[in-house]
mmCIF file of C-alpha atoms and ligand atoms in Angstrom:
data_model
loop_
_atom_site.group_PDB
_atom_site.id
_atom_site.type_symbol
_atom_site.label_atom_id
_atom_site.label_comp_id
_atom_site.label_asym_id
_atom_site.label_seq_id
_atom_site.Cartn_x
_atom_site.Cartn_y
_atom_site.Cartn_z
ATOM 1 C CA MET A 25 14.244 -8.772 20.936
ATOM 2 C CA ARG A 26 16.472 -5.393 20.804
ATOM 3 C CA GLU A 27 15.563 -2.589 22.593
ATOM 4 C CA ILE A 28 14.229 0.770 20.802
ATOM 5 C CA ARG A 29 15.783 3.803 21.923
ATOM 6 C CA VAL A 30 12.473 6.398 22.340
ATOM 7 C CA GLY A 31 11.635 9.871 22.515
ATOM 8 C CA VAL A 32 8.137 11.584 23.511
ATOM 9 C CA ILE A 33 7.360 14.927 21.405
ATOM 10 C CA GLY A 34 4.992 16.652 23.467
ATOM 11 C CA VAL A 35 3.937 15.457 27.044
ATOM 12 C CA GLY A 36 1.230 17.432 28.098
ATOM 13 C CA GLY A 37 -1.852 16.087 29.666
ATOM 14 C CA HIS A 38 -2.137 13.310 26.960
ATOM 15 C CA GLY A 39 1.627 12.940 25.869
ATOM 16 C CA ARG A 40 2.584 12.252 29.294
ATOM 17 C CA GLY A 41 -0.054 10.278 30.565
ATOM 18 C CA ARG A 42 -1.474 7.979 27.474
ATOM 19 C CA HIS A 43 2.029 8.188 25.636
ATOM 20 C CA LEU A 44 4.938 8.812 27.633
ATOM 21 C CA ILE A 45 4.065 6.815 30.516
ATOM 22 C CA PRO A 46 2.745 3.304 28.774
ATOM 23 C CA LEU A 47 5.663 3.471 26.975
ATOM 24 C CA THR A 48 7.728 3.132 30.281
ATOM 25 C CA ARG A 49 6.313 0.265 31.033
ATOM 26 C CA THR A 50 6.048 -1.141 27.129
ATOM 27 C CA PRO A 51 9.031 -4.311 27.045
ATOM 28 C CA GLY A 52 11.425 -3.425 24.284
ATOM 29 C CA ALA A 53 10.713 0.553 24.520
ATOM 30 C CA ARG A 54 13.685 2.863 25.903
ATOM 31 C CA VAL A 55 12.479 6.162 26.555
ATOM 32 C CA VAL A 56 15.633 7.814 26.948
ATOM 33 C CA ALA A 57 13.800 11.563 25.720
ATOM 34 C CA VAL A 58 11.407 14.218 26.119
ATOM 35 C CA CYS A 59 10.525 17.178 24.048
ATOM 36 C CA ASP A 60 8.364 19.545 25.099
ATOM 37 C CA THR A 61 8.124 23.749 23.968
ATOM 38 C CA ASN A 62 6.577 24.448 27.604
ATOM 39 C CA PRO A 63 9.997 24.724 29.896
ATOM 40 C CA GLN A 64 8.064 24.340 32.981
ATOM 41 C CA THR A 65 6.399 20.851 31.626
ATOM 42 C CA LEU A 66 9.488 19.573 30.268
ATOM 43 C CA ASP A 67 11.295 20.434 33.542
ATOM 44 C CA SER A 68 8.753 18.520 35.799
ATOM 45 C CA VAL A 69 8.362 15.432 33.313
ATOM 46 C CA CYS A 70 12.459 15.143 33.003
ATOM 47 C CA ARG A 71 12.362 14.962 36.499
ATOM 48 C CA GLU A 72 9.675 12.694 37.416
ATOM 49 C CA PHE A 73 11.199 9.965 34.879
ATOM 50 C CA HIS A 74 14.762 10.828 34.562
ATOM 51 C CA VAL A 75 14.976 11.332 31.051
ATOM 52 C CA ALA A 76 16.870 13.856 28.903
ATOM 53 C CA GLY A 77 14.601 17.050 28.003
ATOM 54 C CA TYR A 78 14.552 18.530 24.744
ATOM 55 C CA MET A 79 12.629 22.017 23.416
ATOM 56 C CA ASP A 80 14.032 20.985 19.714
ATOM 57 C CA PHE A 81 12.587 17.602 18.632
ATOM 58 C CA THR A 82 15.215 17.542 15.806
ATOM 59 C CA GLU A 83 18.080 18.149 18.407
ATOM 60 C CA MET A 84 16.450 15.433 20.168
ATOM 61 C CA ILE A 85 16.755 12.716 17.533
ATOM 62 C CA GLU A 86 20.312 13.691 16.769
ATOM 63 C CA LYS A 87 21.801 13.786 20.196
ATOM 64 C CA GLU A 88 19.613 10.727 21.459
ATOM 65 C CA GLY A 89 20.266 8.474 18.416
ATOM 66 C CA LEU A 90 16.623 8.069 18.435
ATOM 67 C CA GLU A 91 15.036 5.121 16.257
ATOM 68 C CA ALA A 92 11.740 5.720 17.265
ATOM 69 C CA VAL A 93 9.104 8.546 18.651
ATOM 70 C CA SER A 94 5.971 8.847 19.821
ATOM 71 C CA ILE A 95 4.203 12.754 18.894
ATOM 72 C CA ALA A 96 1.422 13.965 20.911
ATOM 73 C CA THR A 97 1.670 17.586 20.394
ATOM 74 C CA PRO A 98 -1.763 19.512 19.351
ATOM 75 C CA SER A 99 -3.010 18.142 16.420
ATOM 76 C CA GLY A 100 -2.272 21.227 14.556
ATOM 77 C CA LEU A 101 1.402 20.361 14.776
ATOM 78 C CA HIS A 102 1.624 16.832 13.739
ATOM 79 C CA TYR A 103 1.866 16.622 10.133
ATOM 80 C CA ARG A 104 4.658 18.682 10.496
ATOM 81 C CA ILE A 105 6.712 16.959 13.022
ATOM 82 C CA ALA A 106 5.690 13.654 11.990
ATOM 83 C CA LEU A 107 7.013 14.540 8.284
ATOM 84 C CA GLU A 108 10.259 15.725 9.635
ATOM 85 C CA CYS A 109 10.807 12.420 11.998
ATOM 86 C CA LEU A 110 9.935 10.260 9.517
ATOM 87 C CA LYS A 111 12.463 12.016 6.803
ATOM 88 C CA ARG A 112 15.127 11.787 9.523
ATOM 89 C CA GLY A 113 14.735 7.702 9.389
ATOM 90 C CA VAL A 114 12.653 7.555 12.734
ATOM 91 C CA HIS A 115 9.317 5.555 13.084
ATOM 92 C CA ALA A 116 6.600 7.395 14.105
ATOM 93 C CA LEU A 117 3.736 6.662 16.615
ATOM 94 C CA VAL A 118 1.498 10.181 16.013
ATOM 95 C CA ASP A 119 -1.707 10.494 18.202
ATOM 96 C CA LYS A 120 -4.719 11.238 16.326
ATOM 97 C CA PRO A 121 -5.597 12.913 13.948
ATOM 98 C CA LEU A 122 -2.747 12.194 11.627
ATOM 99 C CA GLY A 123 -3.026 15.485 10.048
ATOM 100 C CA ALA A 124 -5.319 18.465 9.970
ATOM 101 C CA ASN A 125 -6.578 17.319 6.142
ATOM 102 C CA LEU A 126 -6.206 14.569 3.530
ATOM 103 C CA GLN A 127 -3.472 16.328 1.396
ATOM 104 C CA GLU A 128 -0.949 16.573 5.122
ATOM 105 C CA VAL A 129 -2.103 12.933 6.035
ATOM 106 C CA THR A 130 -1.377 11.861 2.501
ATOM 107 C CA GLU A 131 1.916 13.260 2.318
ATOM 108 C CA VAL A 132 3.076 11.990 5.854
ATOM 109 C CA VAL A 133 1.591 8.232 4.679
ATOM 110 C CA LYS A 134 3.650 8.822 1.528
ATOM 111 C CA THR A 135 6.827 10.150 3.440
ATOM 112 C CA ALA A 136 6.732 7.148 5.513
ATOM 113 C CA LYS A 137 6.398 4.729 2.888
ATOM 114 C CA ARG A 138 9.334 6.159 0.735
ATOM 115 C CA HIS A 139 11.432 5.845 3.822
ATOM 116 C CA ASN A 140 10.403 2.632 4.953
ATOM 117 C CA ARG A 141 9.481 3.791 8.370
ATOM 118 C CA VAL A 142 6.590 2.332 10.638
ATOM 119 C CA LEU A 143 4.128 4.565 10.887
ATOM 120 C CA MET A 144 1.276 3.881 13.351
ATOM 121 C CA VAL A 145 -1.266 6.469 14.043
ATOM 122 C CA GLY A 146 -2.311 6.990 17.717
ATOM 123 C CA PHE A 147 -6.201 5.814 18.134
ATOM 124 C CA TRP A 148 -5.815 4.111 21.993
ATOM 125 C CA SER A 149 -9.371 3.413 21.370
ATOM 126 C CA ARG A 150 -8.982 0.360 18.820
ATOM 127 C CA PHE A 151 -7.881 -1.265 21.345
ATOM 128 C CA SER A 152 -10.792 -1.547 23.457
ATOM 129 C CA PRO A 153 -11.895 -5.117 24.193
ATOM 130 C CA ALA A 154 -15.740 -3.836 23.030
ATOM 131 C CA LEU A 155 -14.475 -2.491 19.986
ATOM 132 C CA ARG A 156 -12.174 -5.729 19.380
ATOM 133 C CA TYR A 157 -15.246 -7.997 20.082
ATOM 134 C CA GLY A 158 -16.931 -6.339 17.269
ATOM 135 C CA VAL A 159 -14.504 -6.867 14.725
ATOM 136 C CA ASP A 160 -14.188 -10.522 15.873
ATOM 137 C CA LEU A 161 -17.955 -10.920 15.161
ATOM 138 C CA TYR A 162 -17.773 -8.709 11.833
ATOM 139 C CA GLU A 163 -14.973 -10.801 10.563
ATOM 140 C CA SER A 164 -16.185 -14.516 11.697
ATOM 141 C CA GLY A 165 -19.538 -13.460 9.824
ATOM 142 C CA ALA A 166 -21.819 -13.373 12.381
ATOM 143 C CA ILE A 167 -22.948 -9.816 11.147
ATOM 144 C CA GLY A 168 -23.286 -10.877 7.458
ATOM 145 C CA GLU A 169 -22.899 -7.270 5.154
ATOM 146 C CA PRO A 170 -23.308 -4.308 6.870
ATOM 147 C CA TYR A 171 -25.519 -1.950 5.171
ATOM 148 C CA TYR A 172 -26.148 0.888 7.985
ATOM 149 C CA ALA A 173 -23.796 2.214 11.110
ATOM 150 C CA TYR A 174 -24.450 5.490 12.999
ATOM 151 C CA GLY A 175 -22.326 7.026 15.260
ATOM 152 C CA TYR A 176 -22.596 9.434 18.188
ATOM 153 C CA LEU A 177 -20.047 11.426 20.371
ATOM 154 C CA VAL A 178 -21.303 14.478 22.282
ATOM 155 C CA ARG A 179 -20.806 16.442 24.956
ATOM 156 C CA ARG A 180 -23.384 18.585 26.799
ATOM 157 C CA ARG A 181 -20.796 21.267 27.282
ATOM 158 C CA GLY A 182 -17.391 20.665 26.605
ATOM 159 C CA ILE A 183 -16.008 22.982 24.701
ATOM 160 C CA PRO A 184 -12.501 21.906 25.463
ATOM 161 C CA GLY A 185 -11.097 25.632 26.190
ATOM 162 C CA LYS A 186 -7.384 25.597 25.839
ATOM 163 C CA PRO A 187 -5.001 27.017 23.166
ATOM 164 C CA THR A 188 -3.941 23.525 22.192
ATOM 165 C CA PHE A 189 -7.910 22.860 20.649
ATOM 166 C CA ILE A 190 -9.502 26.120 20.003
ATOM 167 C CA ASP A 191 -6.186 28.353 18.894
ATOM 168 C CA LYS A 192 -6.084 27.851 14.959
ATOM 169 C CA GLU A 193 -3.173 26.673 13.898
ATOM 170 C CA LEU A 194 -2.201 24.598 16.898
ATOM 171 C CA SER A 195 -5.934 22.702 16.618
ATOM 172 C CA GLY A 196 -5.472 22.224 12.794
ATOM 173 C CA GLY A 197 -8.361 24.951 12.116
ATOM 174 C CA ARG A 198 -10.796 22.431 12.724
ATOM 175 C CA GLY A 199 -13.534 21.675 15.554
ATOM 176 C CA VAL A 200 -15.249 18.855 17.173
ATOM 177 C CA MET A 201 -15.376 16.775 13.820
ATOM 178 C CA LEU A 202 -11.521 16.349 13.887
ATOM 179 C CA ASP A 203 -11.077 16.717 17.513
ATOM 180 C CA ILE A 204 -13.558 13.776 18.717
ATOM 181 C CA GLY A 205 -15.213 13.341 15.890
ATOM 182 C CA CYS A 206 -12.345 11.243 13.963
ATOM 183 C CA TYR A 207 -13.040 8.378 16.913
ATOM 184 C CA MET A 208 -16.203 7.864 16.294
ATOM 185 C CA LEU A 209 -15.288 7.214 12.810
ATOM 186 C CA ASP A 210 -12.448 5.404 12.772
ATOM 187 C CA ASN A 211 -14.501 2.814 15.694
ATOM 188 C CA ILE A 212 -17.001 2.451 12.630
ATOM 189 C CA LEU A 213 -14.395 2.343 9.894
ATOM 190 C CA ALA A 214 -12.796 -0.772 11.872
ATOM 191 C CA LEU A 215 -16.109 -2.418 12.594
ATOM 192 C CA THR A 216 -16.802 -2.610 9.202
ATOM 193 C CA SER A 217 -13.430 -3.212 7.713
ATOM 194 C CA PHE A 218 -12.479 0.668 6.340
ATOM 195 C CA ARG A 219 -14.382 -0.103 2.847
ATOM 196 C CA LYS A 220 -14.062 2.447 0.540
ATOM 197 C CA PRO A 221 -16.112 5.560 1.206
ATOM 198 C CA ILE A 222 -17.942 7.350 -2.591
ATOM 199 C CA SER A 223 -19.765 10.714 -1.193
ATOM 200 C CA ALA A 224 -20.798 12.647 1.881
ATOM 201 C CA SER A 225 -22.633 15.298 2.802
ATOM 202 C CA GLY A 226 -22.197 17.233 5.906
ATOM 203 C CA ALA A 227 -22.967 20.087 7.986
ATOM 204 C CA VAL A 228 -21.048 22.054 10.664
ATOM 205 C CA TYR A 229 -22.568 24.231 13.268
ATOM 206 C CA THR A 230 -20.666 26.859 15.973
ATOM 207 C CA LYS A 231 -23.393 27.747 18.132
ATOM 208 C CA PHE A 232 -22.084 28.072 21.349
ATOM 209 C CA GLY A 233 -18.471 28.700 21.225
ATOM 210 C CA ARG A 234 -19.147 32.551 20.326
ATOM 211 C CA ASP A 235 -21.708 32.938 23.220
ATOM 212 C CA PRO A 236 -19.390 34.714 25.837
ATOM 213 C CA GLU A 237 -22.463 32.971 28.642
ATOM 214 C CA GLU A 238 -20.910 29.809 27.292
ATOM 215 C CA VAL A 239 -17.892 29.972 28.942
ATOM 216 C CA LYS A 240 -19.017 29.308 32.340
ATOM 217 C CA PHE A 241 -20.625 25.838 31.364
ATOM 218 C CA ASN A 242 -17.860 24.770 29.119
ATOM 219 C CA TRP A 243 -14.087 23.507 29.561
ATOM 220 C CA GLY A 244 -11.091 25.914 31.203
ATOM 221 C CA TRP A 245 -11.509 29.519 29.032
ATOM 222 C CA TRP A 246 -11.539 30.854 25.718
ATOM 223 C CA ASN A 247 -12.229 33.796 24.146
ATOM 224 C CA PRO A 248 -15.419 33.815 22.444
ATOM 225 C CA ALA A 249 -15.162 36.645 19.680
ATOM 226 C CA GLU A 250 -12.104 34.679 18.702
ATOM 227 C CA PHE A 251 -13.594 31.273 18.320
ATOM 228 C CA GLU A 252 -13.878 29.824 14.669
ATOM 229 C CA LEU A 253 -14.172 26.679 15.096
ATOM 230 C CA GLU A 254 -17.471 24.131 14.929
ATOM 231 C CA ASP A 255 -19.072 22.752 18.234
ATOM 232 C CA PHE A 256 -21.592 20.645 16.793
ATOM 233 C CA ALA A 257 -21.106 18.354 13.203
ATOM 234 C CA ALA A 258 -23.408 15.889 11.207
ATOM 235 C CA GLY A 259 -22.670 13.753 8.214
ATOM 236 C CA PHE A 260 -23.964 10.906 6.102
ATOM 237 C CA VAL A 261 -21.894 8.600 4.507
ATOM 238 C CA ARG A 262 -22.323 6.524 1.210
ATOM 239 C CA PHE A 263 -19.415 3.468 0.898
ATOM 240 C CA GLU A 264 -19.061 0.540 -1.417
ATOM 241 C CA ASN A 265 -21.029 -2.410 -1.258
ATOM 242 C CA GLY A 266 -24.601 -0.080 -0.463
ATOM 243 C CA LEU A 267 -23.431 0.427 3.197
ATOM 244 C CA THR A 268 -24.775 4.161 5.011
ATOM 245 C CA MET A 269 -23.113 5.909 7.949
ATOM 246 C CA CYS A 270 -24.881 8.618 9.903
ATOM 247 C CA ILE A 271 -22.578 10.295 12.360
ATOM 248 C CA GLU A 272 -23.289 13.056 14.715
ATOM 249 C CA THR A 273 -20.246 14.815 17.255
ATOM 250 C CA ALA A 274 -20.399 17.845 19.364
ATOM 251 C CA TRP A 275 -18.528 19.606 22.150
ATOM 252 C CA ALA A 276 -21.522 21.051 23.212
ATOM 253 C CA ALA A 277 -25.401 20.651 22.274
ATOM 254 C CA ASN A 278 -28.648 20.749 24.468
ATOM 255 C CA VAL A 279 -28.786 17.430 24.626
ATOM 256 C CA SER A 280 -30.478 15.392 27.670
ATOM 257 C CA HIS A 281 -27.609 13.614 29.025
ATOM 258 C CA ARG A 282 -24.477 14.885 30.984
ATOM 259 C CA GLY A 283 -20.871 14.679 30.008
ATOM 260 C CA GLU A 284 -19.713 13.043 27.142
ATOM 261 C CA VAL A 285 -21.442 10.280 25.323
ATOM 262 C CA GLY A 286 -20.299 7.549 22.755
ATOM 263 C CA ARG A 287 -23.043 5.667 21.201
ATOM 264 C CA LEU A 288 -22.805 3.513 17.989
ATOM 265 C CA ARG A 289 -24.742 0.894 15.988
ATOM 266 C CA VAL A 290 -23.518 -1.172 13.059
ATOM 267 C CA LEU A 291 -26.737 -3.158 11.423
ATOM 268 C CA GLY A 292 -26.066 -6.454 9.522
ATOM 269 C CA GLU A 293 -28.131 -8.579 7.459
ATOM 270 C CA LYS A 294 -27.810 -11.152 9.614
ATOM 271 C CA GLY A 295 -26.813 -9.127 13.212
ATOM 272 C CA GLY A 296 -26.109 -5.706 14.693
ATOM 273 C CA ILE A 297 -24.076 -4.333 17.008
ATOM 274 C CA GLU A 298 -25.140 -1.515 19.897
ATOM 275 C CA ALA A 299 -21.919 -0.173 21.410
ATOM 276 C CA GLU A 300 -21.582 2.371 24.415
ATOM 277 C CA GLY A 301 -18.735 4.418 25.331
ATOM 278 C CA HIS A 302 -16.712 7.551 24.926
ATOM 279 C CA GLU A 303 -14.020 8.161 22.565
ATOM 280 C CA ALA A 304 -13.269 4.297 23.450
ATOM 281 C CA LEU A 305 -16.075 2.107 23.264
ATOM 282 C CA LEU A 306 -16.881 0.208 26.768
ATOM 283 C CA ASP A 307 -19.418 -2.387 26.074
ATOM 284 C CA LEU A 308 -21.347 -3.527 23.245
ATOM 285 C CA GLY A 309 -23.790 -5.989 22.546
ATOM 286 C CA PHE A 310 -24.799 -8.315 19.267
ATOM 287 C CA TYR A 311 -28.254 -8.469 18.427
ATOM 288 C CA SER A 312 -29.410 -11.364 16.000
ATOM 289 C CA ARG A 313 -31.746 -14.470 15.662
ATOM 290 C CA THR A 314 -32.367 -18.686 15.549
ATOM 291 C CA LYS A 315 -34.404 -19.850 14.057
ATOM 292 C CA ASN A 316 -37.193 -19.388 16.272
ATOM 293 C CA PHE A 317 -35.648 -16.529 18.953
ATOM 294 C CA LEU A 318 -34.534 -13.457 18.713
ATOM 295 C CA THR A 319 -31.092 -13.516 20.862
ATOM 296 C CA ASP A 320 -28.945 -10.978 22.430
ATOM 297 C CA THR A 321 -25.589 -11.941 23.332
ATOM 298 C CA LYS A 322 -23.203 -9.583 26.009
ATOM 299 C CA PRO A 323 -19.348 -10.715 25.931
ATOM 300 C CA VAL A 324 -17.348 -11.042 29.097
ATOM 301 C CA LEU A 325 -15.253 -8.222 28.510
ATOM 302 C CA PRO A 326 -11.510 -8.193 30.152
ATOM 303 C CA ASN A 327 -10.519 -4.695 31.296
ATOM 304 C CA ALA A 328 -7.356 -3.730 29.305
ATOM 305 C CA ASP A 329 -4.864 -0.605 29.184
ATOM 306 C CA LEU A 330 -5.677 0.910 26.245
ATOM 307 C CA PRO A 331 -2.577 3.121 25.697
ATOM 308 C CA LEU A 332 -0.239 0.628 26.975
ATOM 309 C CA GLU A 333 -1.932 -2.143 24.257
ATOM 310 C CA MET A 334 -0.987 1.048 21.819
ATOM 311 C CA THR A 335 1.962 1.104 22.664
ATOM 312 C CA LYS A 336 3.143 -2.310 22.748
ATOM 313 C CA ALA A 337 1.976 -2.834 19.363
ATOM 314 C CA PHE A 338 3.568 0.073 18.071
ATOM 315 C CA ILE A 339 7.174 -0.829 19.755
ATOM 316 C CA LYS A 340 6.148 -4.725 18.459
ATOM 317 C CA ALA A 341 6.044 -3.306 14.534
ATOM 318 C CA VAL A 342 9.222 -1.568 14.993
ATOM 319 C CA GLN A 343 11.119 -4.248 16.311
ATOM 320 C CA GLU A 344 9.573 -6.617 13.387
ATOM 321 C CA GLY A 345 9.302 -4.043 10.940
ATOM 322 C CA SER A 346 5.762 -5.188 10.628
ATOM 323 C CA GLU A 347 2.956 -3.164 9.423
ATOM 324 C CA PRO A 348 1.299 -1.747 12.693
ATOM 325 C CA PRO A 349 -2.754 -2.486 13.636
ATOM 326 C CA VAL A 350 -3.295 1.179 13.229
ATOM 327 C CA THR A 351 -2.084 1.876 9.678
ATOM 328 C CA GLY A 352 -1.743 5.172 7.728
ATOM 329 C CA TRP A 353 -3.883 4.084 5.219
ATOM 330 C CA GLN A 354 -6.863 3.936 7.255
ATOM 331 C CA SER A 355 -6.366 7.481 8.302
ATOM 332 C CA ILE A 356 -6.157 8.312 4.484
ATOM 333 C CA ILE A 357 -9.843 7.087 4.661
ATOM 334 C CA LEU A 358 -11.173 8.623 7.823
ATOM 335 C CA HIS A 359 -9.776 11.962 6.401
ATOM 336 C CA ALA A 360 -11.100 12.007 3.144
ATOM 337 C CA ILE A 361 -14.649 11.130 4.454
ATOM 338 C CA ILE A 362 -13.600 14.434 7.349
ATOM 339 C CA ASP A 363 -12.746 16.423 4.517
ATOM 340 C CA ALA A 364 -15.526 15.658 2.541
ATOM 341 C CA ILE A 365 -18.137 16.612 5.417
ATOM 342 C CA TYR A 366 -16.464 19.850 5.937
ATOM 343 C CA GLU A 367 -16.212 20.847 2.245
ATOM 344 C CA SER A 368 -20.533 19.560 1.737
ATOM 345 C CA SER A 369 -20.571 22.122 4.859
ATOM 346 C CA ARG A 370 -19.312 24.632 3.028
ATOM 347 C CA THR A 371 -20.835 24.218 -0.206
ATOM 348 C CA GLY A 372 -24.046 22.778 0.464
ATOM 349 C CA LYS A 373 -23.861 19.524 -1.612
ATOM 350 C CA GLU A 374 -23.028 15.870 -1.674
ATOM 351 C CA VAL A 375 -19.092 15.245 -2.224
ATOM 352 C CA GLN A 376 -17.904 12.374 -4.390
ATOM 353 C CA ILE A 377 -14.762 11.231 -2.442
ATOM 354 C CA SER A 378 -11.860 9.934 -4.389
ATOM 355 C CA LEU A 379 -8.661 8.194 -2.515
ATOM 356 C CA PRO A 380 -5.254 8.976 -3.427
ATOM 357 C CA THR A 381 -2.702 6.721 -4.549
ATOM 358 C CA ILE A 382 0.106 5.545 -2.235
HETATM 359 N N1 LIG B 19 -6.886 15.398 26.140
HETATM 360 C C1 LIG B 19 -7.052 14.200 25.602
HETATM 361 O O1 LIG B 19 -7.400 13.635 26.707
HETATM 362 C C2 LIG B 19 -6.736 13.699 24.970
HETATM 363 C C3 LIG B 19 -7.533 12.445 24.236
HETATM 364 C C4 LIG B 19 -7.280 11.921 23.214
HETATM 365 C C5 LIG B 19 -6.280 12.628 22.023
HETATM 366 N N2 LIG B 19 -5.611 13.678 22.449
HETATM 367 C C6 LIG B 19 -4.610 14.334 21.462
HETATM 368 O O2 LIG B 19 -3.485 14.576 22.186
HETATM 369 C C7 LIG B 19 -2.826 15.821 21.621
HETATM 370 C C8 LIG B 19 -2.086 16.547 22.620
HETATM 371 O O3 LIG B 19 -3.258 17.125 23.561
HETATM 372 P P1 LIG B 19 -3.427 17.304 25.138
HETATM 373 O O4 LIG B 19 -4.631 17.559 26.135
HETATM 374 O O5 LIG B 19 -2.378 16.576 25.455
HETATM 375 O O6 LIG B 19 -2.513 19.050 24.958
HETATM 376 P P2 LIG B 19 -2.015 19.773 25.766
HETATM 377 O O7 LIG B 19 -1.679 21.076 25.542
HETATM 378 O O8 LIG B 19 -2.407 19.279 27.270
HETATM 379 O O9 LIG B 19 -0.686 18.972 25.685
HETATM 380 C C9 LIG B 19 0.592 19.504 24.051
HETATM 381 C C10 LIG B 19 1.953 19.976 24.814
HETATM 382 O O10 LIG B 19 2.761 19.635 23.426
HETATM 383 C C11 LIG B 19 3.454 21.248 23.561
HETATM 384 N N3 LIG B 19 3.828 21.220 22.609
HETATM 385 C C12 LIG B 19 3.321 22.389 21.339
HETATM 386 N N4 LIG B 19 3.990 22.125 20.527
HETATM 387 C C13 LIG B 19 5.548 21.596 20.633
HETATM 388 C C14 LIG B 19 6.185 21.349 19.402
HETATM 389 N N5 LIG B 19 6.644 21.852 18.610
HETATM 390 N N6 LIG B 19 7.482 20.811 19.899
HETATM 391 C C15 LIG B 19 7.165 20.191 21.405
HETATM 392 N N7 LIG B 19 6.055 19.993 22.426
HETATM 393 C C16 LIG B 19 5.582 21.145 21.990
HETATM 394 C C17 LIG B 19 3.214 22.093 24.547
HETATM 395 O O11 LIG B 19 3.910 22.504 25.232
HETATM 396 C C18 LIG B 19 2.227 20.435 25.472
HETATM 397 O O12 LIG B 19 2.975 20.591 26.632
HETATM 398 C C19 LIG B 19 -3.595 16.629 20.802
HETATM 399 O O13 LIG B 19 -3.312 16.273 19.344
HETATM 400 C C20 LIG B 19 -5.240 15.841 20.955
HETATM 401 O O14 LIG B 19 -5.804 15.741 19.656
HETATM 402 C C21 LIG B 19 -5.608 14.600 23.719
#
């Protein structure tokens, strides 16, 4: 298979660790350049990986003749950068979230389609063996028709105190629901085949971020007087075919567990799934019955390098011109739900969801 010339845009913590490093190990990918607006970060990454460095991604694309990029800048910039890359005919792996809202996400997906480019969303969590086992169960019919799902991704104290996540423009102006709630929502949607959402109710709260005392318990530093994002969000969603879902997510909450805990449950007529982990699921069990016995099933899950699986899937899709496993359309469903939860919180009413035509 031919080699794809790739550049990475945004090589901070996540971009370096979960995009650049796996791309350097991905067969068929040749990382020739990186782009970052922080000169120190750029310099150190260029030295470490022996690649060319740019402060401007459009210049990088042109000068390096890139066929593909992977984008791991702060979330609020994903939309604009992805659009520019796709319009230049470059395939894009864009870290989650694809945009700050449904309108942005829709525009990116339409642009990828118009320019016939591969657009993959960087949910590395999708390559978790636990999740894949759950999808297998669903697709084999073992769960039957799912009717209820519950997702929980909560940190006791984990407000990410750095501009990437707190600054209004860099974060996309949204807090925990967009930042980590999207992972749990995506996990549930993947386990229930991305069915069409009909309506959502939700509530978002800012209970910790404006309290100066809280800065010492959380991560990094931020100015409480300027904190505008939600640190807790809850939603209730109705889908086609009678499925309903509850989701809870928090950067900070007065809960018993330490650190971040992810829990998920999908109940079907024939069997149920319970899973645990963080953004990515680590363990999953299947609960059902035979004619005379209740049964618990635990798979033997292999270890997997999830970011590597993600970059391999992206490069394969680019080489083959095929649809990647994490699609833009799936993010349209995800962001339609997230937008509806925010809108419901603002209005105090249940919000009807309609999906755009692509
Ligand atoms: N940190 C994590 O554990 C984690 C996990 C999953 C996803 N993510 C996602 O990855 C993205 C980046 O998060 P992070 O933790 O790496 O943040 P970070 O602040 O460590 O890195 C972001 C990098 O992007 C650079 N940048 C900003 N604007 C740029 C531009 N216009 N062009 C090029 N580079 C630019 C910054 O200089 C910085 O080096 C976010 O969307 C976040 O949601 C992060």
